[in-house]
Each structure stands twice: as C-alpha cells, then as structure tokens.
Amino acid sequence: MKKLKNIGVYIHYPFCSRKCFYCDFYSITELSLTEMFIDYLIKELEIFFSEHKSYEFIADTLFFGGGTPSILTPAHLKLIMASLEQYAKLSDNPEITVECNPGSRINQHLEGYLDAGINRLSIGVQSFNDDELKFLQRIHDSEQASNTIRTARLAGFGNINLDLIFSLPGQTKEKLGSSIDKALALETDHISAYSLIYEEGTPLHRGWSRGLINKNDDGYESELYFFLIDELAKSEYEQYEVSNFAKPGKKCRHNLNYWNSGEYLAFGPSAHGYLNGLRYGNVRDLRKYFEMIDNNDLPLDFTETISPKEELTETMLLSLRAEGLDVKKFDVKFNTDILFVCRKELEEYHSLGLIYPAGEKIRLTPRGYAVCDSICVKLIEVMEKVLIM
C-alpha cells in the first residue's frame, strides 16, 4: 500500500530575455536551450519518482517560477504537466500558477494557458512608473503592464497577482502611491509587495557599494511599508503575510503551504524542495544540471536533515511572518506551553501593538510584520532555554 502525500510542486524555468540587475534568482538568457531544458526536466521527473515509488503524490498546487516561465508556450506547459501527472496526480481543484513578465509574449499565450489548465497568473509589474522601470532595467513599460493585466482578465483569468517593488532610491510616497492606485484600479486579486533588496553579487549591490546608488535608510523604508499597508487596507486587501495582500478567497495556496511547513517537491536548476524532513536543493548551473541527469542522477547540490532546533526556528519564522502561529499545534509538536513560557514577551509585544491578543494563534499586527525577524529571534531564544533540543 502506497503512502499518500499531499504536496505542492515548484518548477523552475531558468531563462529570461534579459536579467534584471537586482535579481539574485538563478536565470540565464540562452532561450535557445528551452526545448533541451524541457527534455531534461521530464527526465528529472522520471528519475525522482522512480526513487519514490512507495508514495502516492497528490499535488494541490503547481507553481512555474523563474526566470520568466511565460516565455513557455501553452504546448510546453501541457507537455510538462502531462509528464508530471504520470507520477503525481493533481487534486480536484488545484491552484496552478505561472509567473509572467509583461514584456514577454504572455498576451499571445493567455487563452492557450487557460486551455492548458493554468488558473492563476503572477505578473511581475514591479512599478507603474516608467522611470522606476528603467532604473530596475525591466523590459516592459507601465502601459504594457496594465494591458497585460486587462487582457488576462478579459481572457478569463479570475485569479491574478501582481508584484510591486517599493523603497527604490529616491522614491516618494506620492510615486509609490501612484503605482498602488494603478494596481488598485486594475482590480487584481492579490498583490505581493517587496522592498528593494541589495543582494550581494548583483549589479545593484555593486552600484550601491561604490556609492553610485543611494539606498533608503531603514526608517524611511518602514514609512513606505506602512503607507503601502494602509493604502491596500482601504481597498479591502487582507495582509496575510509580511509581503502579501489578498482579496477574500484569493490567498496564494502554494505559498501558504510553504509558510505552514508543508511538503513540496521542486524541479529544475536551483529549485529547493522539502520532503520527509529532508530539505534539498538542485544545482545552480544548467550545464551541471544536464550532466547529472545524463548520468541518471538527481541534479542535487545538497540535502540536509532538519534538526529539532532548525525545526523550531523555521516553524516560528514561517508561521509568524504569515497567518500566525497555531498555539495548540505548536505545543503538541514541541511538547511545551508557549503562552506560558513566553508570557512576558507576548504581553510586552501586545502592549506595543506588535501582536494581537494571544489566544488560539499568535499573530503579528501590520506594525509587528515590520519587525517580524526581531520578534521571532527573541521568542526562539526564550523557547530554546526550556526545550531540550
């Protein structure tokens, strides 16, 4: 009898027309290798599932990330999904997402995507100000972004996310507000908003380290963050994670699985998965990825077993940055009473307006989300003193 596994699936498509200078994700511009990549991806699926024959996998979510997976044609997606479903069945109502770039050929693919079973789009708008898009070195302008969203809605997509980046150098509240207003006018179902991160090794980081780019200080970045939260709340977007806001019924199920410490499989170069307490990551090099699969090996860069201490840390960090820590589940999992052990800290955070009154869940307020990491570090520190790890 096979063991049933309910999982999410992430597939990393590693190609972009042009790499943005702030991006630290693994992506390359050799689009001509797409067909070869798909062949190897299908082979990776075959190798992986041949090593996990004792499980019956049910995928409730499937997420195509990248890179720019909207470069893929509907025929490509159908082939990949058909190959996956040989080994992992999709649930009766799966969430299937494709990340899209408004500057790619996405408008040509929309009806074909729907026909292939794609039911959620995540569109990398980043800004509706053309000067900010030029700074970010995006290949689209604001009108292309707006047109892509409108066209997707007309095509029949009922679940659309758009990404925004805030805290760009010199960004005013007025400029951020204009992007937010345009996003709201388009009535998308979900908005993901991230502060600009100066990842080491990126051209953005090098420009900043050489004094060519002025980075906002933490205080002003927090002002922009709270401004964004307030503006989205006025239009009834619920903040259910540090950077994610959704209309009712439109929370991203794939990401919720991550934040709830669920299991997920991952395929493609640089993709990371989590199964049976084991985290794994694929090699971050397409040539090496091809070479290992040619040898009938999984293209793994590393595997690691999650220690009890790491499990505590991840449970705290993932749950608190999202919909909150379920007190009963946490106490059973770690054989403790967190409301008692952390009573002093929780009372203090509540008095400061950083958490809601602790009951069935410990949940951060919008102000608490802004200092999520420091709250988690303190609570983890207290818990580690009483738990035998």
XYZ file of C-alpha atoms in Angstrom:
389
model
C 0.000 0.000 0.000
C 1.429 3.333 -1.063
C 1.596 6.196 1.442
C -0.449 9.228 0.445
C 1.469 12.501 0.196
C -0.288 15.830 -0.318
C 2.295 18.211 -1.693
C 2.955 21.372 -3.642
C 5.165 21.314 -6.736
C 7.565 24.035 -7.858
C 9.173 24.021 -11.321
C 11.993 26.450 -12.048
C 12.298 27.681 -15.620
C 15.751 29.325 -15.723
C 15.571 31.569 -18.801
C 14.951 35.315 -19.171
C 15.137 37.617 -22.180
C 17.307 39.867 -20.045
C 18.427 39.547 -16.437
C 17.358 42.391 -14.136
C 20.259 43.983 -12.296
C 18.689 43.496 -8.847
C 17.792 39.815 -9.309
C 19.586 37.087 -7.349
C 17.483 34.180 -8.633
C 19.186 31.719 -10.951
C 18.411 32.805 -14.506
C 20.249 32.882 -17.838
C 19.461 34.340 -21.258
C 20.120 31.312 -23.513
C 16.496 30.964 -24.653
C 17.533 28.611 -27.460
C 18.067 25.907 -24.829
C 14.403 25.847 -23.803
C 13.478 22.696 -25.736
C 16.521 20.877 -24.392
C 15.714 22.028 -20.859
C 12.181 20.622 -21.086
C 13.539 17.252 -22.224
C 15.870 17.165 -19.234
C 13.171 18.367 -16.854
C 10.959 15.456 -17.913
C 13.889 13.116 -17.346
C 14.401 14.617 -13.871
C 10.762 13.848 -13.060
C 11.280 10.261 -14.164
C 14.397 9.819 -12.020
C 12.873 11.449 -8.943
C 9.630 9.496 -8.928
C 11.387 6.213 -9.696
C 13.166 6.734 -6.353
C 9.891 7.467 -4.514
C 7.641 4.644 -5.699
C 6.313 3.977 -2.194
C 4.293 7.202 -2.254
C 1.119 8.294 -3.975
C 1.569 12.016 -4.553
C -1.370 14.424 -4.820
C -0.407 17.932 -5.894
C -2.747 20.650 -4.667
C -0.581 23.429 -6.099
C 1.776 23.727 -9.047
C 3.921 26.820 -9.468
C 6.015 27.666 -12.525
C 8.659 30.170 -11.409
C 11.865 31.523 -12.811
C 13.334 33.080 -14.735
C 10.435 34.055 -16.975
C 8.236 30.972 -17.424
C 5.745 32.978 -19.502
C 8.257 32.503 -22.324
C 6.958 28.925 -22.396
C 4.201 28.234 -24.908
C 0.931 26.536 -23.946
C 2.218 23.407 -25.704
C 5.330 23.439 -23.493
C 3.225 23.714 -20.339
C 0.872 20.950 -21.446
C 3.823 18.648 -22.069
C 5.382 19.364 -18.677
C 2.090 18.962 -16.825
C 1.236 15.733 -18.633
C 4.668 14.371 -17.725
C 4.198 15.358 -14.066
C 0.753 13.772 -13.909
C 2.218 10.405 -14.860
C 3.606 10.362 -11.308
C 1.743 12.951 -9.219
C -1.978 13.467 -9.660
C -3.377 16.966 -9.480
C -6.059 17.457 -6.835
C -9.687 18.076 -7.802
C -9.224 21.848 -7.502
C -5.530 22.604 -7.959
C -4.002 26.071 -7.956
C -1.699 26.279 -10.981
C 0.357 29.453 -11.260
C 2.674 30.813 -13.936
C 4.938 33.788 -13.234
C 4.695 36.279 -16.085
C 6.679 39.212 -17.397
C 4.606 41.865 -19.214
C 7.478 42.258 -21.670
C 7.350 38.617 -22.755
C 4.867 37.127 -25.225
C 2.326 36.446 -22.483
C -0.627 38.129 -24.244
C -0.285 35.665 -27.124
C -0.397 32.735 -24.716
C -3.295 33.611 -22.415
C -6.092 31.583 -23.992
C -3.728 28.649 -24.501
C -2.663 28.844 -20.858
C -6.279 28.629 -19.745
C -6.795 25.656 -22.017
C -3.706 24.004 -20.505
C -5.208 24.323 -17.020
C -3.346 27.388 -15.738
C -5.734 29.229 -13.405
C -3.507 31.804 -11.688
C -1.067 34.366 -13.075
C 1.617 36.172 -11.084
C 2.637 39.229 -13.109
C 5.974 40.933 -12.400
C 4.905 44.548 -12.789
C 7.241 45.963 -10.067
C 6.168 49.577 -10.733
C 3.721 51.604 -12.816
C 6.216 54.480 -13.090
C 8.284 54.284 -16.270
C 11.338 55.958 -14.757
C 11.372 53.376 -11.971
C 11.005 50.563 -14.506
C 14.004 51.937 -16.389
C 16.033 52.027 -13.166
C 15.065 48.402 -12.494
C 16.009 47.557 -16.097
C 12.683 45.916 -16.816
C 11.864 45.159 -20.456
C 8.293 46.495 -20.220
C 6.711 49.882 -19.596
C 3.724 50.760 -17.440
C 1.217 50.626 -20.307
C 2.361 47.135 -21.287
C 1.890 46.039 -17.683
C -1.617 47.479 -17.489
C -2.528 45.977 -20.852
C -1.309 42.518 -19.831
C -3.479 42.559 -16.707
C -6.554 43.834 -18.562
C -6.055 41.273 -21.365
C -5.624 38.443 -18.866
C -8.869 39.381 -17.163
C -10.728 39.556 -20.478
C -9.280 36.168 -21.444
C -10.947 34.667 -18.389
C -8.353 34.600 -15.609
C -10.112 35.028 -12.284
C -7.028 34.893 -10.078
C -4.279 37.420 -10.856
C -1.395 38.561 -8.684
C 0.895 41.465 -9.437
C 4.290 42.122 -7.867
C 5.376 45.572 -6.747
C 8.781 46.717 -5.515
C 8.981 49.639 -3.103
C 11.752 51.637 -1.439
C 13.528 52.381 -4.699
C 16.207 55.099 -4.470
C 14.532 58.483 -4.270
C 11.028 57.003 -4.227
C 8.473 59.343 -2.640
C 5.185 58.348 -1.070
C 3.488 60.118 -3.965
C 5.297 57.940 -6.511
C 4.619 54.766 -4.594
C 1.036 55.896 -4.178
C 0.620 56.337 -7.929
C 1.741 52.737 -8.517
C -0.609 51.498 -5.814
C -3.504 53.496 -7.289
C -2.947 51.956 -10.721
C -2.722 48.474 -9.222
C -5.991 49.034 -7.355
C -7.702 50.421 -10.456
C -6.889 47.172 -12.273
C -8.669 45.230 -9.502
C -6.162 42.418 -9.283
C -6.952 39.709 -6.762
C -3.607 39.625 -4.989
C -0.653 41.973 -4.546
C 2.850 40.975 -3.471
C 4.937 43.965 -2.389
C 8.648 43.656 -1.649
C 11.219 46.215 -0.606
C 14.184 46.500 -2.946
C 16.875 44.132 -1.680
C 20.530 44.793 -2.422
C 21.595 41.168 -2.832
C 25.345 40.636 -2.717
C 26.767 39.710 -6.109
C 24.172 41.644 -8.105
C 24.957 44.757 -10.185
C 22.585 46.670 -7.892
C 24.683 45.785 -4.851
C 27.898 46.697 -6.645
C 26.472 50.069 -7.649
C 25.438 50.778 -4.069
C 28.761 49.632 -2.583
C 30.589 52.009 -4.964
C 28.387 54.930 -3.952
C 26.630 55.128 -7.322
C 23.194 54.286 -5.905
C 21.655 55.783 -2.775
C 19.869 53.260 -0.592
C 16.980 54.372 1.626
C 17.553 54.131 5.373
C 15.516 51.661 7.433
C 13.329 54.366 8.935
C 12.150 55.726 5.605
C 11.699 52.212 4.206
C 9.393 51.454 7.161
C 7.402 54.617 6.401
C 6.869 53.472 2.826
C 5.913 49.986 4.037
C 3.256 51.281 6.442
C 1.971 53.664 3.785
C 1.547 50.728 1.389
C -0.209 48.624 4.046
C -2.656 51.431 4.819
C -3.462 52.081 1.166
C -4.159 48.411 0.431
C -6.240 48.007 3.591
C -8.522 50.831 2.407
C -9.369 48.691 -0.628
C -10.050 45.594 1.492
C -6.876 43.678 0.740
C -6.078 41.471 3.714
C -2.425 41.335 4.706
C -1.838 37.660 5.432
C 1.960 37.647 5.241
C 4.740 40.209 5.541
C 4.664 40.987 1.808
C 1.352 39.552 0.599
C -2.139 41.030 0.375
C -5.242 39.304 -0.943
C -8.881 39.854 -1.722
C -11.229 37.390 0.064
C -10.631 33.831 -1.124
C -7.539 34.746 -3.155
C -4.647 33.920 -0.834
C -1.856 32.052 -2.602
C -2.288 28.418 -1.598
C 1.157 27.472 -2.882
C 2.912 29.975 -0.627
C 0.656 29.140 2.316
C 1.911 25.570 2.058
C 5.483 26.857 2.466
C 4.585 29.036 5.434
C 2.646 26.226 7.122
C 5.717 23.962 6.874
C 4.039 21.725 4.300
C 5.913 19.395 1.974
C 6.749 20.362 -1.577
C 8.680 18.925 -4.498
C 10.922 21.050 -6.681
C 12.372 20.512 -10.133
C 14.714 22.458 -12.391
C 18.107 24.061 -11.698
C 18.363 25.846 -8.316
C 14.910 24.631 -7.194
C 14.505 23.743 -3.498
C 12.157 21.103 -2.063
C 11.159 19.643 1.304
C 10.063 16.043 1.832
C 10.095 13.690 4.847
C 12.036 16.150 6.997
C 14.699 16.473 4.316
C 15.418 19.728 2.531
C 17.139 19.538 -0.837
C 18.355 21.944 -3.464
C 19.278 21.400 -7.097
C 22.488 22.633 -8.681
C 22.512 26.282 -9.731
C 24.081 25.622 -13.113
C 22.238 24.456 -16.215
C 25.230 22.624 -17.726
C 25.827 20.734 -14.488
C 22.075 20.026 -14.290
C 22.193 18.462 -17.785
C 25.348 16.498 -16.981
C 23.979 14.933 -13.794
C 20.701 13.924 -15.433
C 22.666 12.393 -18.326
C 24.252 10.165 -15.674
C 20.771 9.238 -14.363
C 21.472 11.136 -11.151
C 19.183 13.618 -9.482
C 20.747 17.069 -10.036
C 21.212 17.707 -6.316
C 23.516 20.345 -4.904
C 22.745 19.421 -1.290
C 20.403 17.557 1.023
C 20.042 18.251 4.725
C 18.008 16.820 7.556
C 16.192 19.446 9.584
C 17.402 19.355 13.196
C 14.962 19.951 16.095
C 16.491 23.408 16.626
C 16.089 24.279 12.939
C 12.532 22.950 13.009
C 11.706 25.249 15.933
C 13.273 28.236 14.177
C 11.528 27.582 10.871
C 8.154 26.910 12.480
C 8.378 30.226 14.325
C 9.677 32.262 11.379
C 7.364 30.846 8.727
C 4.168 30.927 10.760
C 4.667 34.335 12.359
C 5.551 36.015 9.077
C 2.276 34.692 7.671
C -1.125 33.929 9.227
C 0.179 33.271 12.714
C 1.463 30.508 14.962
C -1.161 27.911 15.866
C -0.659 27.566 19.619
C -2.213 24.096 20.015
C -0.278 22.564 17.120
C 2.954 24.182 18.289
C 2.518 22.925 21.870
C 1.844 19.360 20.675
C 4.743 19.429 18.222
C 7.287 20.671 20.761
C 5.672 19.349 23.966
C 5.503 22.772 25.566
C 3.188 25.654 26.520
C 4.331 28.675 24.530
C 1.746 31.028 26.020
C 3.176 30.311 29.476
C 6.848 30.124 28.536
C 6.767 33.371 26.534
C 4.094 35.135 28.589
C 6.333 38.094 29.497
C 7.447 38.710 25.898
C 3.943 38.239 24.471
C 2.467 40.726 26.955
C 5.144 43.241 26.024
C 4.632 42.795 22.272
C 0.873 43.154 22.712
C 1.283 46.355 24.748
C 3.489 47.748 21.956
C 0.857 46.930 19.334
C 3.057 44.340 17.609
C 0.836 41.274 18.118
C -2.873 40.719 18.504
C -4.082 39.270 21.840
C -2.622 35.768 22.031
C -5.239 33.018 22.032
C -5.561 30.138 19.578
C -2.954 31.902 17.448
C -0.062 34.268 17.989
C -0.409 36.700 15.107
C 1.501 39.837 14.219
C -0.135 43.182 13.524
C 0.958 45.196 10.449
C 3.396 47.031 12.716
C 4.621 43.677 14.005
C 5.221 42.408 10.478
C 7.724 45.246 10.030
C 9.861 43.861 12.880
C 8.981 40.189 12.376
C 12.565 38.965 12.443
C 13.440 40.580 15.776
C 10.244 39.239 17.392
C 10.996 35.730 16.142
C 14.603 35.843 17.319
C 13.506 36.783 20.845
C 10.777 34.158 21.095
C 13.089 31.458 19.719
C 15.744 32.461 22.242
C 13.242 32.065 25.106
C 11.923 28.717 23.820
C 15.414 27.261 23.373
C 16.121 27.797 27.070
C 13.303 25.492 28.137
C 13.296 22.914 25.321
C 15.688 20.006 25.084
C 16.920 20.354 21.504
